């Protein structure tokens, strides 16, 4: 049967119709493990260490319980040998815990704890052995992953012509035209950013901010051009070259998304990652510090998270109806709040959003992020 393509319009309609629900569980780190091998792997992160309770275990579904005993916000990555990301969890505050669920195949991986969410992190090598336990996959989840892959490809295909128009305006020296095309060119990327980040090498080329550059890294991509357009108010010969490079890098992304590893757990984790992106970059105004188009990115991140959730909702509701009721409620609340500021690519400048309004947005994001962190556990529950 031909799968139905997912549209963002349908996503927002579903969000608008979501019914209010009851309170979700507050922490998934204590839930019963569903791993195929030994019990949950404990990761204890601090400002100077990344301790892993077991460094060799069987392939299959695995739960990692993370505890941040440091003084800095941290993030934890599970990386393939080539630095591609298997899964991650960002924004783990001091004294807090988080559970990460993933499907892991035989091989050697690295776990990286990044105190301050900077640099290569403190690393531990783990070995995954044997063969994943054969199990009957839920056909709803299989189809959900296939549909989500279609959605990611659709967003990449949509992004490229918009990026090409943006690049052309830059190369033509059309300052005002490039400004108008900048935010629309980023929407598809922002909706599916965790998949792009999973490749490891594309995100630093196209979406890094100046303060996120590693030592020796050349600044390229959207935000370098953003600074030229709004802060410097001029387009240089280098900017014109960078516009071409942006299109080249996005073509690479477009070709590679079809080969991304997508599972139900990666979709659930990705939804949470998108909310983390909102919390750490969009609400603060750091992401689009020159153009102040943060709310366009904000909306796109939430749309992407809701698309993942919508595809997983049926299974999650069967396993944890209280959780999905709360997620329906919080998604609806956040979409309603965003409508106060605009829609699509037409949002007010984030400069015009005062401290009180920003706090209201932040509170709404946090109210959604907390239950969303439990989605992966609900999806894999037996």
CSV table of C-alpha atoms in Angstrom, one decimal:
chain,number,residue,atom,x,y,z
A,1,UNK,CA,0.0,0.0,0.0
A,2,UNK,CA,1.3,3.5,-0.9
A,3,UNK,CA,2.0,5.5,2.3
A,4,UNK,CA,0.2,8.8,2.7
A,5,UNK,CA,2.6,11.8,2.8
A,6,UNK,CA,2.5,13.8,5.9
A,7,UNK,CA,1.9,17.6,5.6
A,8,UNK,CA,2.5,20.2,8.2
A,9,UNK,CA,-0.9,21.6,7.6
A,10,UNK,CA,-2.4,18.3,8.8
A,11,UNK,CA,0.0,18.3,11.7
A,12,UNK,CA,-1.2,21.7,12.9
A,13,UNK,CA,-4.9,20.8,12.4
A,14,UNK,CA,-4.4,17.7,14.6
A,15,UNK,CA,-2.7,19.8,17.2
A,16,UNK,CA,-5.6,22.2,17.2
A,17,UNK,CA,-8.0,19.4,17.8
A,18,UNK,CA,-6.0,17.7,20.6
A,19,UNK,CA,-8.1,17.3,23.7
A,20,UNK,CA,-7.0,18.3,27.2
A,21,UNK,CA,-5.7,15.4,29.3
A,22,UNK,CA,-4.4,14.4,32.7
A,23,UNK,CA,-1.0,14.7,34.3
A,24,UNK,CA,1.9,12.6,33.0
A,25,UNK,CA,4.6,10.8,34.9
A,26,UNK,CA,7.4,13.1,36.0
A,27,UNK,CA,10.5,11.0,35.3
A,28,UNK,CA,11.1,8.0,33.1
A,29,UNK,CA,14.5,7.1,34.6
A,30,UNK,CA,12.9,4.7,37.2
A,31,UNK,CA,10.6,2.9,34.8
A,32,UNK,CA,11.0,-0.8,34.2
A,33,UNK,CA,13.7,-1.5,31.7
A,34,UNK,CA,12.8,-3.1,28.3
A,35,UNK,CA,16.4,-3.8,27.2
A,36,UNK,CA,17.2,-7.1,25.5
A,37,UNK,CA,20.4,-7.8,27.5
A,38,UNK,CA,21.3,-6.7,31.0
A,39,UNK,CA,19.4,-4.0,32.9
A,40,UNK,CA,19.7,-0.2,32.3
A,41,UNK,CA,23.2,1.2,31.8
A,42,UNK,CA,24.0,3.9,34.3
A,43,UNK,CA,25.9,7.0,33.0
A,44,UNK,CA,27.1,9.3,35.8
A,45,UNK,CA,28.2,12.7,34.4
A,46,UNK,CA,30.1,15.4,36.2
A,47,UNK,CA,32.2,18.4,35.3
A,48,UNK,CA,35.2,16.2,35.0
A,49,UNK,CA,34.0,12.6,34.4
A,50,UNK,CA,31.7,10.4,32.4
A,51,UNK,CA,31.3,7.1,34.2
A,52,UNK,CA,29.5,4.2,32.6
A,53,UNK,CA,28.3,1.2,34.7
A,54,UNK,CA,28.9,-1.4,32.0
A,55,UNK,CA,31.1,-1.2,29.0
A,56,UNK,CA,30.1,-4.4,27.2
A,57,UNK,CA,26.5,-5.6,26.7
A,58,UNK,CA,24.3,-7.3,24.2
A,59,UNK,CA,22.7,-5.7,21.2
A,60,UNK,CA,19.0,-4.8,21.1
A,61,UNK,CA,16.9,-2.2,22.8
A,62,UNK,CA,18.9,-0.5,25.5
A,63,UNK,CA,18.1,2.1,28.2
A,64,UNK,CA,20.7,4.4,29.5
A,65,UNK,CA,20.0,6.2,32.8
A,66,UNK,CA,21.9,9.4,33.0
A,67,UNK,CA,22.5,11.3,36.2
A,68,UNK,CA,24.3,14.7,36.1
A,69,UNK,CA,26.2,15.2,39.4
A,70,UNK,CA,28.1,18.2,38.0
A,71,UNK,CA,27.6,21.9,38.3
A,72,UNK,CA,27.0,22.5,34.6
A,73,UNK,CA,24.2,21.6,32.2
A,74,UNK,CA,25.4,18.6,30.2
A,75,UNK,CA,24.5,16.6,27.2
A,76,UNK,CA,25.2,12.9,26.5
A,77,UNK,CA,25.9,11.4,23.0
A,78,UNK,CA,26.2,7.8,21.9
A,79,UNK,CA,28.4,7.9,18.8
A,80,UNK,CA,29.3,5.6,16.0
A,81,UNK,CA,33.1,5.2,15.3
A,82,UNK,CA,32.8,7.8,12.5
A,83,UNK,CA,31.2,10.3,14.9
A,84,UNK,CA,27.7,9.9,13.5
A,85,UNK,CA,25.2,10.2,16.3
A,86,UNK,CA,23.2,7.1,17.3
A,87,UNK,CA,21.2,9.1,19.9
A,88,UNK,CA,21.7,12.0,22.3
A,89,UNK,CA,20.1,13.9,25.1
A,90,UNK,CA,20.8,17.6,25.6
A,91,UNK,CA,20.0,20.0,28.4
A,92,UNK,CA,20.4,17.7,31.4
A,93,UNK,CA,20.6,20.1,34.3
A,94,UNK,CA,22.8,19.8,37.4
A,95,UNK,CA,21.3,17.3,39.9
A,96,UNK,CA,18.8,16.0,37.3
A,97,UNK,CA,18.3,12.6,35.7
A,98,UNK,CA,17.3,11.5,32.2
A,99,UNK,CA,16.6,8.2,30.5
A,100,UNK,CA,17.7,7.5,26.9
A,101,UNK,CA,16.2,4.7,24.9
A,102,UNK,CA,17.7,3.4,21.7
A,103,UNK,CA,18.1,0.4,19.5
A,104,UNK,CA,21.8,-0.5,19.3
A,105,UNK,CA,23.5,-3.0,17.0
A,106,UNK,CA,26.7,-5.0,17.5
A,107,UNK,CA,29.9,-2.8,17.3
A,108,UNK,CA,32.1,-0.4,19.1
A,109,UNK,CA,30.6,3.0,20.2
A,110,UNK,CA,31.6,6.0,22.3
A,111,UNK,CA,29.6,7.6,25.0
A,112,UNK,CA,30.4,11.3,25.3
A,113,UNK,CA,29.4,13.5,28.2
A,114,UNK,CA,29.7,17.2,27.4
A,115,UNK,CA,29.7,19.4,30.5
A,116,UNK,CA,28.6,22.9,29.5
A,117,UNK,CA,27.4,21.4,26.2
A,118,UNK,CA,30.7,22.3,24.6
A,119,UNK,CA,33.5,20.5,22.8
A,120,UNK,CA,34.2,16.8,22.1
A,121,UNK,CA,33.2,15.8,25.6
A,122,UNK,CA,34.6,13.3,28.1
A,123,UNK,CA,34.4,9.9,26.4
A,124,UNK,CA,34.1,6.2,27.2
A,125,UNK,CA,34.2,3.4,24.7
A,126,UNK,CA,31.6,0.7,24.9
A,127,UNK,CA,31.3,-2.6,23.1
A,128,UNK,CA,28.0,-4.1,21.9
A,129,UNK,CA,28.2,-7.8,21.3
A,130,UNK,CA,26.1,-10.6,19.9
A,131,UNK,CA,23.0,-10.4,17.8
A,132,UNK,CA,19.9,-8.4,18.7
A,133,UNK,CA,17.2,-10.6,20.1
A,134,UNK,CA,14.7,-11.3,17.4
A,135,UNK,CA,11.3,-9.9,18.1
A,136,UNK,CA,8.1,-9.1,16.3
A,137,UNK,CA,8.1,-5.4,15.5
A,138,UNK,CA,4.8,-3.6,15.9
A,139,UNK,CA,3.6,-2.9,12.4
A,140,UNK,CA,2.3,0.5,13.5
A,141,UNK,CA,5.8,1.5,14.6
A,142,UNK,CA,7.4,0.1,11.4
A,143,UNK,CA,5.0,2.1,9.3
A,144,UNK,CA,5.5,5.2,11.6
A,145,UNK,CA,9.3,5.1,10.9
A,146,UNK,CA,8.7,4.7,7.1
A,147,UNK,CA,6.2,7.6,7.1
A,148,UNK,CA,8.6,9.8,9.1
A,149,UNK,CA,11.4,9.0,6.6
A,150,UNK,CA,9.1,10.3,3.9
A,151,UNK,CA,8.4,13.4,5.9
A,152,UNK,CA,12.1,14.1,6.4
A,153,UNK,CA,12.8,13.6,2.7
A,154,UNK,CA,9.9,15.9,1.9
A,155,UNK,CA,11.3,18.6,4.1
A,156,UNK,CA,14.8,18.3,2.6
A,157,UNK,CA,13.3,18.4,-0.9
A,158,UNK,CA,11.3,21.5,0.0
A,159,UNK,CA,14.3,23.3,1.6
A,160,UNK,CA,16.7,23.1,-1.3
A,161,UNK,CA,14.8,25.4,-3.8
A,162,UNK,CA,14.2,27.9,-1.0
A,163,UNK,CA,17.9,27.9,-0.1
A,164,UNK,CA,18.8,28.3,-3.7
A,165,UNK,CA,16.6,31.4,-4.0
A,166,UNK,CA,18.2,32.7,-0.8
A,167,UNK,CA,21.7,32.0,-2.2
A,168,UNK,CA,20.9,33.7,-5.5
A,169,UNK,CA,19.8,36.9,-3.7
A,170,UNK,CA,23.0,36.9,-1.7
A,171,UNK,CA,25.1,36.4,-4.9
A,172,UNK,CA,23.1,39.1,-6.6
A,173,UNK,CA,24.0,41.5,-3.8
A,174,UNK,CA,20.3,41.9,-3.0
A,175,UNK,CA,20.5,42.7,0.7
A,176,UNK,CA,16.7,43.2,1.4
A,177,UNK,CA,15.7,40.3,-0.9
A,178,UNK,CA,18.1,37.9,0.9
A,179,UNK,CA,16.7,39.0,4.3
A,180,UNK,CA,13.2,38.1,3.2
A,181,UNK,CA,14.3,34.7,2.0
A,182,UNK,CA,16.5,33.8,5.0
A,183,UNK,CA,13.9,32.5,7.5
A,184,UNK,CA,11.8,30.6,5.0
A,185,UNK,CA,14.9,28.7,3.7
A,186,UNK,CA,15.4,27.3,7.2
A,187,UNK,CA,12.0,25.9,8.1
A,188,UNK,CA,12.4,22.4,6.7
A,189,UNK,CA,15.8,22.1,8.3
A,190,UNK,CA,14.5,23.1,11.7
A,191,UNK,CA,11.6,20.7,11.5
A,192,UNK,CA,13.9,17.7,11.1
A,193,UNK,CA,17.1,18.9,12.7
A,194,UNK,CA,17.9,15.8,14.8
A,195,UNK,CA,18.1,13.7,11.6
A,196,UNK,CA,20.6,16.2,10.1
A,197,UNK,CA,22.6,16.3,13.3
A,198,UNK,CA,22.8,12.5,13.3
A,199,UNK,CA,25.2,12.6,10.3
A,200,UNK,CA,27.7,14.5,12.4
A,201,UNK,CA,29.4,16.6,9.7
A,202,UNK,CA,26.6,18.5,8.0
A,203,UNK,CA,25.1,20.5,10.9
A,204,UNK,CA,28.5,22.2,11.8
A,205,UNK,CA,28.7,23.4,8.2
A,206,UNK,CA,25.3,24.9,7.7
A,207,UNK,CA,23.8,25.8,11.1
A,208,UNK,CA,26.6,26.6,13.6
A,209,UNK,CA,26.5,29.9,15.5
A,210,UNK,CA,29.7,31.9,16.0
A,211,UNK,CA,30.0,31.0,19.6
A,212,UNK,CA,29.6,27.3,18.7
A,213,UNK,CA,32.7,27.1,16.5
A,214,UNK,CA,35.4,24.7,17.5
A,215,UNK,CA,39.1,25.7,17.5
A,216,UNK,CA,40.2,26.1,13.9
A,217,UNK,CA,36.8,25.7,12.4
A,218,UNK,CA,35.9,28.1,9.6
A,219,UNK,CA,32.5,29.7,10.0
A,220,UNK,CA,30.1,28.8,7.2
A,221,UNK,CA,26.4,28.4,6.7
A,222,UNK,CA,23.2,30.3,7.4
A,223,UNK,CA,24.3,32.2,10.6
A,224,UNK,CA,27.5,33.6,9.0
A,225,UNK,CA,25.3,35.0,6.3
A,226,UNK,CA,22.7,36.2,8.8
A,227,UNK,CA,25.4,38.3,10.5
A,228,UNK,CA,26.4,39.9,7.2
A,229,UNK,CA,22.9,40.7,6.3
A,230,UNK,CA,21.6,42.2,9.6
A,231,UNK,CA,24.7,43.1,11.6
A,232,UNK,CA,27.2,44.2,9.0
A,233,UNK,CA,24.5,45.3,6.5
A,234,UNK,CA,26.6,44.3,3.5
A,235,UNK,CA,27.3,41.3,1.3
A,236,UNK,CA,31.0,40.5,0.6
A,237,UNK,CA,32.6,38.4,-2.0
A,238,UNK,CA,33.2,35.8,0.6
A,239,UNK,CA,29.5,35.8,1.5
A,240,UNK,CA,28.7,35.0,-2.2
A,241,UNK,CA,31.0,32.0,-2.0
A,242,UNK,CA,29.5,30.9,1.3
A,243,UNK,CA,26.0,31.1,-0.3
A,244,UNK,CA,27.1,28.6,-3.0
A,245,UNK,CA,28.7,26.4,-0.3
A,246,UNK,CA,25.4,26.4,1.7
A,247,UNK,CA,23.5,25.1,-1.3
A,248,UNK,CA,26.2,22.4,-1.9
A,249,UNK,CA,26.1,21.3,1.8
A,250,UNK,CA,22.3,21.2,1.7
A,251,UNK,CA,22.3,19.1,-1.5
A,252,UNK,CA,24.5,16.7,0.4
A,253,UNK,CA,22.0,16.6,3.3
A,254,UNK,CA,19.1,16.1,0.8
A,255,UNK,CA,20.9,13.0,-0.7
A,256,UNK,CA,21.7,11.5,2.6
A,257,UNK,CA,18.5,11.8,4.6
A,258,UNK,CA,17.1,8.7,2.8
A,259,UNK,CA,19.9,6.6,4.4
A,260,UNK,CA,19.4,7.9,8.0
A,261,UNK,CA,18.8,5.3,10.6
A,262,UNK,CA,15.2,6.0,11.8
A,263,UNK,CA,13.4,3.9,14.4
A,264,UNK,CA,10.5,4.6,16.7
A,265,UNK,CA,12.9,5.4,19.6
A,266,UNK,CA,15.0,7.7,17.5
A,267,UNK,CA,11.8,9.5,16.5
A,268,UNK,CA,10.7,9.9,20.1
A,269,UNK,CA,14.2,11.0,21.1
A,270,UNK,CA,14.3,13.4,18.2
A,271,UNK,CA,11.0,15.0,19.3
A,272,UNK,CA,12.5,15.8,22.7
A,273,UNK,CA,15.7,17.1,21.1
A,274,UNK,CA,13.7,19.6,19.1
A,275,UNK,CA,12.1,20.9,22.3
A,276,UNK,CA,15.6,21.1,23.7
A,277,UNK,CA,16.6,23.2,20.7
A,278,UNK,CA,13.7,25.6,21.4
A,279,UNK,CA,14.6,25.8,25.1
A,280,UNK,CA,18.3,26.4,24.7
A,281,UNK,CA,18.3,28.6,21.5
A,282,UNK,CA,15.0,30.0,20.4
A,283,UNK,CA,13.4,31.1,23.7
A,284,UNK,CA,16.6,32.8,24.7
A,285,UNK,CA,17.0,34.6,21.4
A,286,UNK,CA,20.5,33.2,20.8
A,287,UNK,CA,19.7,31.3,17.6
A,288,UNK,CA,18.7,34.2,15.4
A,289,UNK,CA,20.5,36.9,17.3
A,290,UNK,CA,20.9,39.2,14.3
A,291,UNK,CA,17.7,38.6,12.3
A,292,UNK,CA,15.4,38.0,15.3
A,293,UNK,CA,13.5,35.5,13.3
A,294,UNK,CA,13.6,33.0,16.3
A,295,UNK,CA,9.8,32.4,16.3
A,296,UNK,CA,9.9,31.0,12.8
A,297,UNK,CA,12.5,28.4,14.0
A,298,UNK,CA,10.5,27.9,17.2
A,299,UNK,CA,7.4,27.0,15.3
A,300,UNK,CA,9.2,24.7,12.9
A,301,UNK,CA,10.9,22.8,15.8
A,302,UNK,CA,7.5,22.3,17.5
A,303,UNK,CA,5.9,21.2,14.2
A,304,UNK,CA,8.7,18.6,13.7
A,305,UNK,CA,8.3,17.3,17.3
A,306,UNK,CA,4.5,17.0,16.9
A,307,UNK,CA,4.9,15.1,13.6
A,308,UNK,CA,7.1,12.5,15.3
A,309,UNK,CA,4.7,12.3,18.2
A,310,UNK,CA,1.6,12.1,16.0
A,311,UNK,CA,3.0,9.0,14.2
A,312,UNK,CA,3.8,7.3,17.5
A,313,UNK,CA,0.7,8.4,19.4
A,314,UNK,CA,-1.4,5.3,18.8
A,315,UNK,CA,1.2,2.9,20.3
A,316,UNK,CA,2.1,5.3,23.1
A,317,UNK,CA,-1.6,5.8,24.0
A,318,UNK,CA,-2.0,2.1,24.3
A,319,UNK,CA,0.9,1.8,26.7
A,320,UNK,CA,0.5,5.1,28.6
A,321,UNK,CA,-2.8,6.9,28.0
A,322,UNK,CA,-2.1,9.4,30.7
A,323,UNK,CA,1.1,10.5,29.0
A,324,UNK,CA,-0.5,11.0,25.6
A,325,UNK,CA,-3.4,12.9,27.1
A,326,UNK,CA,-0.9,15.3,28.7
A,327,UNK,CA,1.1,15.6,25.5
A,328,UNK,CA,-2.1,16.4,23.5
A,329,UNK,CA,-2.9,19.1,26.0
A,330,UNK,CA,0.6,20.6,26.1
A,331,UNK,CA,1.1,20.6,22.3
A,332,UNK,CA,-2.3,22.3,21.8
A,333,UNK,CA,-1.4,24.9,24.5
A,334,UNK,CA,1.9,25.7,22.9
A,335,UNK,CA,0.6,26.0,19.3
A,336,UNK,CA,-2.2,28.3,20.6
A,337,UNK,CA,0.4,30.5,22.4
A,338,UNK,CA,2.5,30.7,19.3
A,339,UNK,CA,-0.5,31.9,17.2
A,340,UNK,CA,-0.4,35.1,19.3
A,341,UNK,CA,2.8,36.1,17.5
A,342,UNK,CA,2.2,34.9,13.9
A,343,UNK,CA,2.2,31.8,11.7
A,344,UNK,CA,4.3,30.2,9.0
A,345,UNK,CA,7.1,32.5,8.1
A,346,UNK,CA,5.2,35.6,9.3
A,347,UNK,CA,6.1,36.1,12.9
A,348,UNK,CA,6.8,39.3,14.8
A,349,UNK,CA,10.5,40.1,15.4
A,350,UNK,CA,11.7,38.5,18.6
A,351,UNK,CA,13.0,41.9,19.7
A,352,UNK,CA,9.4,42.8,20.2
A,353,UNK,CA,8.7,39.9,22.6
A,354,UNK,CA,9.2,41.2,26.1
A,355,UNK,CA,10.7,39.3,29.1
A,356,UNK,CA,7.3,38.4,30.5
A,357,UNK,CA,6.2,37.0,27.2
A,358,UNK,CA,9.4,35.1,26.8
A,359,UNK,CA,8.9,33.5,30.2
A,360,UNK,CA,5.4,32.5,29.2
A,361,UNK,CA,6.8,30.8,26.1
A,362,UNK,CA,9.6,29.2,28.1
A,363,UNK,CA,7.1,27.8,30.6
A,364,UNK,CA,5.0,26.4,27.8
A,365,UNK,CA,8.0,24.7,26.3
A,366,UNK,CA,9.1,23.2,29.6
A,367,UNK,CA,5.5,22.0,30.3
A,368,UNK,CA,5.7,20.1,27.0
A,369,UNK,CA,9.3,18.9,27.2
A,370,UNK,CA,8.9,17.2,30.6
A,371,UNK,CA,6.2,14.6,29.5
A,372,UNK,CA,7.8,14.4,26.0
A,373,UNK,CA,11.0,13.0,27.6
A,374,UNK,CA,8.8,10.0,28.6
A,375,UNK,CA,7.6,9.2,25.0
A,376,UNK,CA,10.4,6.8,24.1
A,377,UNK,CA,9.7,4.7,27.1
A,378,UNK,CA,6.0,4.6,26.3
A,379,UNK,CA,6.7,3.6,22.8
A,380,UNK,CA,8.9,0.6,23.6
A,381,UNK,CA,6.9,-0.6,26.7
A,382,UNK,CA,5.8,-4.2,26.4
